[in-house]
CSV table of C-alpha atoms in Angstrom, one decimal:
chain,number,residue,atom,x,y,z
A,1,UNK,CA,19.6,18.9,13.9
A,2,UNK,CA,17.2,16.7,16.4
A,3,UNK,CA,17.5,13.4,16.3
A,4,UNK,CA,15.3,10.7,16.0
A,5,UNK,CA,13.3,9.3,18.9
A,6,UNK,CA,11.7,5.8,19.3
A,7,UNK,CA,7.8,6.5,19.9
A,8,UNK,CA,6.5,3.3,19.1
A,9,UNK,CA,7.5,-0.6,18.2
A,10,UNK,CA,5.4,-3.2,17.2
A,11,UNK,CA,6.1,-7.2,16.1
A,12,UNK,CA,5.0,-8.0,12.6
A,13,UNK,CA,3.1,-11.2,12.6
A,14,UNK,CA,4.1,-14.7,11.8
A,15,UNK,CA,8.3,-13.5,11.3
A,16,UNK,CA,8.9,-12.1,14.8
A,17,UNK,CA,10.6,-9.1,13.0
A,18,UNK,CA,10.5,-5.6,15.4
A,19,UNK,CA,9.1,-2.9,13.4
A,20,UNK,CA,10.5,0.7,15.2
A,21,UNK,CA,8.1,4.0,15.1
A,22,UNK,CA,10.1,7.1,15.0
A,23,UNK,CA,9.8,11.0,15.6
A,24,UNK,CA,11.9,14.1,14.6
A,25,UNK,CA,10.0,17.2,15.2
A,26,UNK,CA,7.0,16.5,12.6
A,27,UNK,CA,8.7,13.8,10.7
A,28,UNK,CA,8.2,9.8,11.1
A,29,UNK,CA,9.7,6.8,10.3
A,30,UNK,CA,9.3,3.6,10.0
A,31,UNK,CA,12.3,1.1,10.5
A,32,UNK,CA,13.3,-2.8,11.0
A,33,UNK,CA,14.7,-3.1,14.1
A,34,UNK,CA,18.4,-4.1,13.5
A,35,UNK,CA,18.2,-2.7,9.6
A,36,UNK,CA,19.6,0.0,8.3
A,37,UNK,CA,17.7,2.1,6.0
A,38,UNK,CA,13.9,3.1,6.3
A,39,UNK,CA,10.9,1.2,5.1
A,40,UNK,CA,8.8,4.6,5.0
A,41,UNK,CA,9.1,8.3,5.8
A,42,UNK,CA,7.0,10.6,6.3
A,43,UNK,CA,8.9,13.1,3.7
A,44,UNK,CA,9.0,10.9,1.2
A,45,UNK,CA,5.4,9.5,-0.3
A,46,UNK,CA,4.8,10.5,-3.9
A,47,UNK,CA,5.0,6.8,-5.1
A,48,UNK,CA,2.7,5.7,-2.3
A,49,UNK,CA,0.3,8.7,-3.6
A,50,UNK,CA,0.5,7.5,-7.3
A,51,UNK,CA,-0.4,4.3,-6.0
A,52,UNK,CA,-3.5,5.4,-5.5
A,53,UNK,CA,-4.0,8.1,-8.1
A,54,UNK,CA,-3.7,6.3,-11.2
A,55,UNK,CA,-5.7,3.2,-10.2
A,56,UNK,CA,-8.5,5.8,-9.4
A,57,UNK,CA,-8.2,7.7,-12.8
A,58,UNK,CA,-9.3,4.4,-14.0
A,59,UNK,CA,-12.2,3.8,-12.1
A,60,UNK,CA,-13.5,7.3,-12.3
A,61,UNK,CA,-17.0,6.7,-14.0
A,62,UNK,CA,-17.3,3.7,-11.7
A,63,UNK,CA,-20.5,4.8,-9.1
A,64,UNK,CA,-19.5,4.2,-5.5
A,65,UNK,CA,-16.1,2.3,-6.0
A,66,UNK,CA,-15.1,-0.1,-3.1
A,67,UNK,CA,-11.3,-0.2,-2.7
A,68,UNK,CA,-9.3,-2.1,-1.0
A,69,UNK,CA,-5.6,-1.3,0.0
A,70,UNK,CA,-3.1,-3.8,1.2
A,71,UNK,CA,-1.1,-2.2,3.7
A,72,UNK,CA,-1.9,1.3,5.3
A,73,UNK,CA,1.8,2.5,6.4
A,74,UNK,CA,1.6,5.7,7.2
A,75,UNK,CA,-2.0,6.4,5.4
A,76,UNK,CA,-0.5,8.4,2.4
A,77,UNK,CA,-1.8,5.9,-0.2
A,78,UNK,CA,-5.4,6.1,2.1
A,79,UNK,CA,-5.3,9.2,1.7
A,80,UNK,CA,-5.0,10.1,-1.7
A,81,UNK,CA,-7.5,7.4,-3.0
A,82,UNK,CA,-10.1,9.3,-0.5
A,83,UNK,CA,-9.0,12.9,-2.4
A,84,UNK,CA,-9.5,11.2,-5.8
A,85,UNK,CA,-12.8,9.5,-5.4
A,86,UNK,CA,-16.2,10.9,-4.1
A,87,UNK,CA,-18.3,10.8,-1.2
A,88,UNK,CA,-20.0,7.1,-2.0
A,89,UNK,CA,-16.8,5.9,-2.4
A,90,UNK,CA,-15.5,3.3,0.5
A,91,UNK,CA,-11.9,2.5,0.9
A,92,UNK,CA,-11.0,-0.6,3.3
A,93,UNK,CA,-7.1,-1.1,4.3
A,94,UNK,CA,-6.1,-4.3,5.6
A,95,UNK,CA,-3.1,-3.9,8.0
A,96,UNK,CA,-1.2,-6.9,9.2
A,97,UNK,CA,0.4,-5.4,12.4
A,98,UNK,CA,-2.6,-3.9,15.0
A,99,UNK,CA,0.1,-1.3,16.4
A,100,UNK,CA,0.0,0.6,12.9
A,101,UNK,CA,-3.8,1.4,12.8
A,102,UNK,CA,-2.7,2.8,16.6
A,103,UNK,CA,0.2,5.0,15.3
A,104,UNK,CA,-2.4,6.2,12.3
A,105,UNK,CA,-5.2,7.2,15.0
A,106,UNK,CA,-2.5,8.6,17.0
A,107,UNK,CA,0.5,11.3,16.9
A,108,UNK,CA,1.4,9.6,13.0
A,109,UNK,CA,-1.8,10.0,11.5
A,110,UNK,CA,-1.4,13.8,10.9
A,111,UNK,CA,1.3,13.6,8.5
A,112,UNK,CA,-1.1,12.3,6.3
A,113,UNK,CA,-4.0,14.8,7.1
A,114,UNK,CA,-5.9,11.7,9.6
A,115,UNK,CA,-7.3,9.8,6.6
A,116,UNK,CA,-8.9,7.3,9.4
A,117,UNK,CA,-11.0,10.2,10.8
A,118,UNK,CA,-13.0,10.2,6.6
A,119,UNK,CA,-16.0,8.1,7.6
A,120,UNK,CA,-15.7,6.3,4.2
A,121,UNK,CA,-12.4,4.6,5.6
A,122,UNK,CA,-12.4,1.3,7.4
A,123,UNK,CA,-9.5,-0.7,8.7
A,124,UNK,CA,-9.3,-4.9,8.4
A,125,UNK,CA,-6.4,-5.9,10.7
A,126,UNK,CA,-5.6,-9.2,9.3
A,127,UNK,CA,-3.3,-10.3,6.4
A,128,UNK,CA,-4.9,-8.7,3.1
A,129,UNK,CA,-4.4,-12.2,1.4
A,130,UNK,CA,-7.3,-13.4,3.4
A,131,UNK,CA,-9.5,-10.9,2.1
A,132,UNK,CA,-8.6,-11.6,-1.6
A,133,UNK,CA,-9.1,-15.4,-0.9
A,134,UNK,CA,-12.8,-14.7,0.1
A,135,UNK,CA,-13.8,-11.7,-2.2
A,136,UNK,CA,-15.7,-12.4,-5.4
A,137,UNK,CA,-16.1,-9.5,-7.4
A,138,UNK,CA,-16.2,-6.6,-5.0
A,139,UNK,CA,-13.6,-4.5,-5.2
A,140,UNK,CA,-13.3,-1.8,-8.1
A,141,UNK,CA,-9.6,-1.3,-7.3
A,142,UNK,CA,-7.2,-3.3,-5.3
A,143,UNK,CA,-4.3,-1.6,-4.1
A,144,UNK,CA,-1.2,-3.6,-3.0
A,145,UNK,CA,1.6,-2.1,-1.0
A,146,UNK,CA,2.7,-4.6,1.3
A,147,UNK,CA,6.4,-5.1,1.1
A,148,UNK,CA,9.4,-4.3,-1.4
A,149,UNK,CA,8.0,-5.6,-4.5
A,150,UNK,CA,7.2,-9.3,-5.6
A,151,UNK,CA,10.5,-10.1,-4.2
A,152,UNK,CA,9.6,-9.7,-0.6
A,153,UNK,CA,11.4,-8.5,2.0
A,154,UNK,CA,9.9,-7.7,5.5
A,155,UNK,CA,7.8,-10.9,5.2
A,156,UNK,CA,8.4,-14.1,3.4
A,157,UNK,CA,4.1,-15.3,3.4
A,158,UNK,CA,3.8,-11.7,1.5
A,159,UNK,CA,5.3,-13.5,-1.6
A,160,UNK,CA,2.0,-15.0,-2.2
A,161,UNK,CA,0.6,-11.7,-3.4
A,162,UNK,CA,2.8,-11.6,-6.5
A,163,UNK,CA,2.1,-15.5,-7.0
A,164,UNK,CA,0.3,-16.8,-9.7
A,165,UNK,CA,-2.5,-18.1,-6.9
A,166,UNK,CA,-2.4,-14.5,-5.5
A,167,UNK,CA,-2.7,-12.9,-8.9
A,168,UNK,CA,-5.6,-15.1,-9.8
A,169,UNK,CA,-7.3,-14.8,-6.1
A,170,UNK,CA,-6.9,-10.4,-7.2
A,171,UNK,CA,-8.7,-11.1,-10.1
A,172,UNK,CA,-11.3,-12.5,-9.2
A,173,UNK,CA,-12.0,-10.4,-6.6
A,174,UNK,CA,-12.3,-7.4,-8.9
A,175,UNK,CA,-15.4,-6.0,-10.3
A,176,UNK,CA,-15.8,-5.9,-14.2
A,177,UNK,CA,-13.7,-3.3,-15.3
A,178,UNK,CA,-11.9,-2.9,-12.1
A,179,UNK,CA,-8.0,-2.2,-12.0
A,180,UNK,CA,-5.4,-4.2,-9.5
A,181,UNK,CA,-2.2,-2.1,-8.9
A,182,UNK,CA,1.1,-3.4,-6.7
A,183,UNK,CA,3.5,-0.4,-5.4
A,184,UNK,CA,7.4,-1.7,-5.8
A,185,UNK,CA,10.8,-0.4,-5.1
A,186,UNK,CA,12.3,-1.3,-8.3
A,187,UNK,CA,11.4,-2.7,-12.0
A,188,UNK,CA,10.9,-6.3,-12.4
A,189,UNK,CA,10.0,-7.2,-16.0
A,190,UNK,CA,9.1,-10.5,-15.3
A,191,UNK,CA,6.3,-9.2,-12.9
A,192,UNK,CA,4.9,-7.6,-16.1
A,193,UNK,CA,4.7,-10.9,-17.9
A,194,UNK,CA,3.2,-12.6,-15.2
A,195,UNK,CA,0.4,-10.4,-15.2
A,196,UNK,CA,0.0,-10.4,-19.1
A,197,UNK,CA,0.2,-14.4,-18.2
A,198,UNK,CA,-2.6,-14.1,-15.8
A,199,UNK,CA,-5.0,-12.5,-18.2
A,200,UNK,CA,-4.6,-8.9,-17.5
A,201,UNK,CA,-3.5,-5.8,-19.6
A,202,UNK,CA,-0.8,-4.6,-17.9
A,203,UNK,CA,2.2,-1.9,-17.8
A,204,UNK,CA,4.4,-0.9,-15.1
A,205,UNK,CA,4.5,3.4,-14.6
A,206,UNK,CA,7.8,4.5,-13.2
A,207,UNK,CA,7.3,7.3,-10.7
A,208,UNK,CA,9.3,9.3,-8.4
A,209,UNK,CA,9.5,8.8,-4.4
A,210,UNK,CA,9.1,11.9,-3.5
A,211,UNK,CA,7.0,14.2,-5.5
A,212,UNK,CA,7.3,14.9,-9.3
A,213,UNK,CA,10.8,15.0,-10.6
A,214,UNK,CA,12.0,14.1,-7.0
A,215,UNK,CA,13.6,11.3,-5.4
A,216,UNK,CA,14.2,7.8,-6.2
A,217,UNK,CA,12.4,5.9,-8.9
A,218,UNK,CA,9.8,3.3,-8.0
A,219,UNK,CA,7.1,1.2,-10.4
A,220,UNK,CA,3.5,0.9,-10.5
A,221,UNK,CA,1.9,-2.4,-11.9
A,222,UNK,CA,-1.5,-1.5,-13.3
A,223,UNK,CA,-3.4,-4.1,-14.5
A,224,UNK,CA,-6.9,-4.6,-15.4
């Protein structure tokens, strides 16, 4: 079997931590430099799709939805909210590290079908906490993938998303009606609660990694 090959590294902001691009035949992934185990591949994005599919079934009568997704990755979660809404939708990702809008527009961005080429996507490269501190109703759904879960892992400033402030900044960016989702590795029932705290109706919806009945579990937190 081919091995792996290093096609790209970047530096994620503010932690110093080396994030390693890598290519086998058509399949990518994404690694810590110095980790073991995978952030993202390529093969495996059914959660990341989910992400986006059930916070759009609940926007669906809403007339040209703005999105807005924390973290593009490798564009799966892009893409799917493009395939679920229509063509007045716009869907904004704000990406941290400036190198991973590069991979996306270049050899990675297939593996997700280019969802930067759809002319209803736009990319914010800055930290997507900035956005939510200045939005005041705008979005119709907000998206959040940006590290493991509300216990962060590849950056310890990311912890503010799951915060009290950073649940309250979410929601009052939100539209009437509109739906905040967070993408996590594992269950946290606490996270749940906080939400509930916050306001919100919320449950968490287990999914599979991979596709349907495949691969490891991971939670959606829809709230709205």
């Amino acid at each position: 079997m081919a091995r792996f090959t290093e096609i790209g590294t970047a530096i994620i902001p503010g932690k110093g931590t080396r994030l390693r691009l890598l290519q086998r035949n058509d399949e990518f992934s994404i690694k810590i430099a110095g980790t073991t185990g995978e952030l993202m591949n390529s093969r495996v994005h059914g959660s990341e799709d989910a992400l986006a599919t059930l916070a759009c079934e609940r926007i669906a009568d809403h007339p040209a939805p703005r999105i807005l997704i924390g973290g593009l990755g490798m564009g799966f979660t892009l893409a799917a909210a493009l395939s679920a809404t229509d063509n007045e939708a716009r869907v904004t990702v704000a990406e941290l590290v400036p190198e991973v809008e590069q991979w996306n527009r270049g050899p990675l961005g297939a593996a997700a079908g280019n969802p930067l080429d759809d002319p209803r996507a736009s990319v914010y490269i800055g930290d997507v906490a900035e956005l939510l501190k200045t939005s005041d109703g705008e979005w119709d759904a907000i998206l959040l993938d940006v590290d493991n879960g509300p216990e962060g892992l590849t950056r310890k400033e990311n912890n503010w998303i799951y915060s009290d402030a950073g649940i309250t900044a979410a929601q009052k960016a939100l539209r009437p009606d509109g739906v905040l989702a967070y993408w996590s590795a594992s269950q946290e029932h606490s996270f749940t609660e906080k939400l509930r705290a916050a306001g919100f109706s919320a449950e968490a919806v287990t999914v599979r990694g991979l596709r349907p009945g495949k691969g490891a579990y991971h939670v959606i937190w829809l709230a709205w």
